[in-house]
Tab-separated table of C-alpha atoms in Angstrom:
chain	number	residue	atom	x	y	z
A	1	UNK	CA	110.967	85.615	150.790
A	2	UNK	CA	114.613	84.867	151.251
A	3	UNK	CA	117.054	85.379	154.048
A	4	UNK	CA	118.852	88.347	152.450
A	5	UNK	CA	115.860	90.058	150.782
A	6	UNK	CA	112.103	90.491	151.135
A	7	UNK	CA	111.601	91.427	147.496
A	8	UNK	CA	108.415	90.264	145.883
A	9	UNK	CA	106.431	90.610	142.669
A	10	UNK	CA	103.230	92.481	142.528
A	11	UNK	CA	101.173	89.378	141.896
A	12	UNK	CA	102.527	87.974	145.266
A	13	UNK	CA	101.186	90.591	147.728
A	14	UNK	CA	97.740	90.377	149.132
A	15	UNK	CA	95.368	92.908	150.785
A	16	UNK	CA	96.489	93.659	154.307
A	17	UNK	CA	100.170	93.148	153.579
A	18	UNK	CA	102.703	95.549	154.944
A	19	UNK	CA	104.819	96.623	151.988
A	20	UNK	CA	107.777	98.881	151.443
A	21	UNK	CA	110.184	100.252	148.858
A	22	UNK	CA	113.614	101.876	149.095
A	23	UNK	CA	114.325	105.493	148.296
A	24	UNK	CA	117.600	107.439	147.386
A	25	UNK	CA	119.648	104.410	146.328
A	26	UNK	CA	118.598	102.252	149.353
A	27	UNK	CA	119.296	104.989	151.874
A	28	UNK	CA	115.964	104.454	153.562
A	29	UNK	CA	112.582	102.650	152.967
A	30	UNK	CA	109.085	103.901	152.747
A	31	UNK	CA	106.321	101.718	154.203
A	32	UNK	CA	102.560	101.389	153.788
A	33	UNK	CA	99.642	98.988	154.005
A	34	UNK	CA	98.423	97.388	150.621
A	35	UNK	CA	94.619	97.585	150.821
A	36	UNK	CA	93.864	95.862	147.468
A	37	UNK	CA	92.835	97.301	144.201
A	38	UNK	CA	96.417	98.593	143.454
A	39	UNK	CA	95.931	101.034	146.374
A	40	UNK	CA	98.254	101.758	149.393
A	41	UNK	CA	97.619	103.640	152.588
A	42	UNK	CA	100.805	105.277	153.929
A	43	UNK	CA	101.987	107.999	156.264
A	44	UNK	CA	104.007	110.980	155.378
A	45	UNK	CA	105.009	114.404	156.867
A	46	UNK	CA	102.212	116.847	156.571
A	47	UNK	CA	104.366	119.523	155.081
A	48	UNK	CA	105.563	117.329	152.226
A	49	UNK	CA	101.936	116.973	151.023
A	50	UNK	CA	101.581	120.530	149.960
A	51	UNK	CA	102.611	120.871	146.189
A	52	UNK	CA	103.193	124.676	146.748
A	53	UNK	CA	106.184	123.907	148.926
A	54	UNK	CA	108.093	122.682	145.830
A	55	UNK	CA	111.009	120.823	147.386
A	56	UNK	CA	111.747	119.354	150.838
A	57	UNK	CA	114.677	119.200	153.135
A	58	UNK	CA	113.236	116.102	154.838
A	59	UNK	CA	115.683	113.291	153.753
A	60	UNK	CA	113.428	110.635	155.219
A	61	UNK	CA	110.675	111.069	152.653
A	62	UNK	CA	111.185	113.575	149.880
A	63	UNK	CA	108.190	115.289	148.285
A	64	UNK	CA	106.444	113.979	145.271
A	65	UNK	CA	103.411	115.434	143.616
A	66	UNK	CA	100.163	113.741	144.535
A	67	UNK	CA	98.158	115.345	141.640
A	68	UNK	CA	100.060	113.956	138.658
A	69	UNK	CA	98.491	110.452	138.724
A	70	UNK	CA	96.314	109.921	135.635
A	71	UNK	CA	95.495	106.419	136.317
A	72	UNK	CA	93.454	106.653	139.655
A	73	UNK	CA	91.401	109.827	140.160
A	74	UNK	CA	91.572	109.370	144.023
A	75	UNK	CA	95.317	108.734	144.206
A	76	UNK	CA	96.707	111.127	146.805
A	77	UNK	CA	93.423	111.341	148.762
A	78	UNK	CA	93.886	112.582	152.385
A	79	UNK	CA	92.063	114.498	154.973
A	80	UNK	CA	93.044	118.060	155.831
A	81	UNK	CA	95.930	118.310	158.307
A	82	UNK	CA	96.586	114.609	158.040
A	83	UNK	CA	99.697	112.791	156.737
A	84	UNK	CA	97.864	109.460	156.016
A	85	UNK	CA	97.481	109.211	152.325
A	86	UNK	CA	95.806	106.834	149.857
A	87	UNK	CA	97.941	106.264	146.779
A	88	UNK	CA	98.081	103.867	143.884
A	89	UNK	CA	100.778	101.281	143.946
A	90	UNK	CA	102.729	102.917	141.050
A	91	UNK	CA	102.993	106.324	142.850
A	92	UNK	CA	103.918	104.605	146.105
A	93	UNK	CA	106.738	102.647	144.464
A	94	UNK	CA	107.918	105.597	142.312
A	95	UNK	CA	109.795	103.028	140.001
A	96	UNK	CA	111.344	101.273	142.968
A	97	UNK	CA	111.222	97.547	143.759
A	98	UNK	CA	108.522	96.071	145.956
A	99	UNK	CA	109.321	94.471	149.260
A	100	UNK	CA	107.018	92.724	151.838
A	101	UNK	CA	107.603	93.166	155.576
A	102	UNK	CA	107.736	89.906	157.543
A	103	UNK	CA	105.979	89.169	160.855
A	104	UNK	CA	106.501	86.503	163.457
A	105	UNK	CA	110.094	85.822	162.541
A	106	UNK	CA	112.437	83.741	164.860
A	107	UNK	CA	115.119	85.786	166.793
A	108	UNK	CA	117.823	84.060	164.694
A	109	UNK	CA	116.128	85.212	161.375
A	110	UNK	CA	115.571	88.686	162.800
A	111	UNK	CA	119.285	89.074	163.724
A	112	UNK	CA	120.370	87.545	160.391
A	113	UNK	CA	118.666	90.329	158.501
A	114	UNK	CA	121.128	92.935	159.670
A	115	UNK	CA	119.264	95.989	158.141
A	116	UNK	CA	116.395	97.238	160.252
A	117	UNK	CA	112.815	97.922	158.877
A	118	UNK	CA	112.447	94.471	157.169
A	119	UNK	CA	110.902	92.126	159.778
A	120	UNK	CA	109.758	91.737	163.405
A	121	UNK	CA	109.281	89.020	165.898
A	122	UNK	CA	105.806	90.286	166.698
A	123	UNK	CA	102.898	88.422	165.231
A	124	UNK	CA	100.416	90.247	162.940
A	125	UNK	CA	96.674	90.523	163.202
A	126	UNK	CA	94.378	89.230	160.363
A	127	UNK	CA	94.613	91.153	157.039
A	128	UNK	CA	91.075	92.538	157.367
A	129	UNK	CA	92.053	94.075	160.803
A	130	UNK	CA	95.082	95.662	159.283
A	131	UNK	CA	93.005	97.063	156.391
A	132	UNK	CA	90.332	98.347	158.832
A	133	UNK	CA	92.964	100.215	160.855
A	134	UNK	CA	94.592	101.750	157.753
A	135	UNK	CA	91.263	102.959	156.346
A	136	UNK	CA	90.142	104.309	159.675
A	137	UNK	CA	93.473	106.190	160.124
A	138	UNK	CA	93.027	107.571	156.528
A	139	UNK	CA	89.768	109.296	157.752
A	140	UNK	CA	91.068	110.174	161.158
A	141	UNK	CA	94.779	110.686	161.001
A	142	UNK	CA	97.824	109.243	162.782
A	143	UNK	CA	99.132	112.276	164.726
A	144	UNK	CA	102.178	114.251	164.004
A	145	UNK	CA	104.964	112.682	161.797
A	146	UNK	CA	108.323	112.146	163.629
A	147	UNK	CA	111.187	110.431	162.010
A	148	UNK	CA	112.302	108.592	165.137
A	149	UNK	CA	108.989	108.028	167.076
A	150	UNK	CA	105.992	108.100	164.710
A	151	UNK	CA	107.072	107.536	160.969
A	152	UNK	CA	105.700	105.530	158.088
A	153	UNK	CA	107.064	102.233	159.486
A	154	UNK	CA	105.471	102.918	162.785
A	155	UNK	CA	102.206	103.481	160.998
A	156	UNK	CA	102.344	100.167	159.136
A	157	UNK	CA	103.431	98.293	162.205
A	158	UNK	CA	100.479	99.625	164.135
A	159	UNK	CA	98.051	98.783	161.357
A	160	UNK	CA	99.343	95.179	161.469
A	161	UNK	CA	99.759	94.655	165.144
A	162	UNK	CA	97.682	97.259	166.981
A	163	UNK	CA	100.713	97.822	169.308
A	164	UNK	CA	101.688	101.292	170.635
A	165	UNK	CA	104.665	102.344	172.821
A	166	UNK	CA	103.704	103.470	176.327
A	167	UNK	CA	106.740	105.665	176.775
A	168	UNK	CA	106.640	108.388	174.174
A	169	UNK	CA	110.142	109.585	175.228
A	170	UNK	CA	111.759	106.518	173.909
A	171	UNK	CA	112.206	105.313	170.294
A	172	UNK	CA	109.215	104.177	168.397
A	173	UNK	CA	108.373	100.835	166.907
A	174	UNK	CA	110.259	101.378	163.719
A	175	UNK	CA	113.248	98.968	163.150
A	176	UNK	CA	114.681	101.421	160.637
A	177	UNK	CA	114.811	104.146	163.292
A	178	UNK	CA	116.389	101.767	165.836
A	179	UNK	CA	119.096	100.934	163.304
A	180	UNK	CA	119.787	104.626	162.660
A	181	UNK	CA	120.385	105.121	166.448
A	182	UNK	CA	121.930	101.659	167.161
A	183	UNK	CA	124.722	101.794	164.756
A	184	UNK	CA	126.482	104.993	165.893
A	185	UNK	CA	125.675	104.131	169.507
A	186	UNK	CA	127.393	100.661	169.077
A	187	UNK	CA	130.325	102.335	167.317
A	188	UNK	CA	130.707	104.742	170.141
A	189	UNK	CA	130.577	102.098	172.927
A	190	UNK	CA	132.957	99.800	171.122
A	191	UNK	CA	135.449	102.588	170.495
A	192	UNK	CA	135.689	103.061	174.217
A	193	UNK	CA	136.530	99.346	174.630
A	194	UNK	CA	139.596	99.478	172.397
A	195	UNK	CA	141.759	99.143	175.413
A	196	UNK	CA	140.211	95.831	176.246
A	197	UNK	CA	140.037	94.651	172.608
A	198	UNK	CA	143.077	96.205	170.830
A	199	UNK	CA	142.724	94.185	167.699
A	200	UNK	CA	140.556	95.580	164.806
A	201	UNK	CA	138.731	92.225	164.598
A	202	UNK	CA	137.755	92.398	168.274
A	203	UNK	CA	136.428	96.005	167.938
A	204	UNK	CA	134.455	95.028	164.918
A	205	UNK	CA	132.999	91.923	166.739
A	206	UNK	CA	132.016	94.146	169.812
A	207	UNK	CA	130.505	96.770	167.473
A	208	UNK	CA	128.423	94.223	165.573
A	209	UNK	CA	127.324	92.528	168.731
A	210	UNK	CA	126.134	95.842	170.289
A	211	UNK	CA	124.360	96.722	167.167
A	212	UNK	CA	122.464	93.464	167.058
A	213	UNK	CA	121.531	93.690	170.722
A	214	UNK	CA	120.216	97.276	170.398
A	215	UNK	CA	118.140	96.218	167.342
A	216	UNK	CA	116.664	93.187	169.087
A	217	UNK	CA	115.975	95.062	172.329
A	218	UNK	CA	113.836	97.670	170.541
A	219	UNK	CA	111.859	95.203	168.491
A	220	UNK	CA	108.125	95.418	169.333
A	221	UNK	CA	108.057	91.663	169.590
A	222	UNK	CA	110.302	91.610	172.694
A	223	UNK	CA	109.599	95.047	174.313
A	224	UNK	CA	107.693	95.282	177.524
A	225	UNK	CA	106.523	98.871	177.071
A	226	UNK	CA	103.946	98.068	174.284
A	227	UNK	CA	100.223	97.890	174.684
A	228	UNK	CA	97.371	96.939	172.301
A	229	UNK	CA	95.245	99.954	171.465
A	230	UNK	CA	91.971	99.809	169.519
A	231	UNK	CA	92.181	102.038	166.440
A	232	UNK	CA	89.020	103.736	167.568
A	233	UNK	CA	90.712	104.716	170.883
A	234	UNK	CA	93.931	105.686	169.395
A	235	UNK	CA	93.506	109.471	169.239
A	236	UNK	CA	92.222	109.677	172.815
A	237	UNK	CA	94.857	107.479	174.218
A	238	UNK	CA	97.722	109.360	172.634
A	239	UNK	CA	96.287	112.787	173.187
A	240	UNK	CA	95.645	113.612	169.545
A	241	UNK	CA	92.057	114.763	170.204
A	242	UNK	CA	93.174	118.016	171.739
A	243	UNK	CA	95.599	118.625	168.930
A	244	UNK	CA	92.907	118.126	166.315
A	245	UNK	CA	90.585	120.405	168.182
A	246	UNK	CA	93.117	123.132	168.306
A	247	UNK	CA	93.851	122.838	164.559
A	248	UNK	CA	90.210	123.101	163.938
A	249	UNK	CA	89.854	126.235	166.070
A	250	UNK	CA	92.802	127.789	164.228
A	251	UNK	CA	91.274	127.075	160.875
A	252	UNK	CA	87.946	128.567	161.976
A	253	UNK	CA	89.775	131.678	163.240
A	254	UNK	CA	91.643	132.057	159.952
A	255	UNK	CA	88.434	131.682	158.027
């Protein structure tokens, strides 16, 4: 993979790889774990998995039909009330290009790749561990989808590293989400410094510097508020058990 792009061919990816593709003319990227056999496990908003909804206002991951795949009968498999989905590679890509997320990059490489959601300084666990986490979460869920704290990139990062954020009030592990917050924040801070740096070049330099610092500071490889959580204990540690129990009780009541 090069410095400017992580694009790969299909024959280059291996089971356990963290892959992604861009949507809406490179506006955002959708992430998942390649588990082999042309299958990908990924995480989506629950409401976008109901074909009866028709369309979605969620710009982060628009709806697509999970029942139109004629190649793989189990494409679109998921548990009730879960956003973790098993899809074939074709349905995951939706005619988009294939990219592979990089782990264990140096700080200089991390900062050189200006766009978030492409790499991390954190090291990854063995491929079989990533596959085990992805398949376990396919059966047990990954909590509620949140664009900033618990999105598709957060899911793939957890499968590869087992790291979770202790402070749920802060931003999640997603580099893409940190970029979405970091860019306007850097612009806001730099605009207040125009008195000190009146030239346009100075303002641009300050803005770029603040943006890079915010991206690096929120990377899971350097954060101090992360902890390794076994996938079997994930629901209990994050309080998802109670949520699942309440959902089950509601379903029983409706029935």
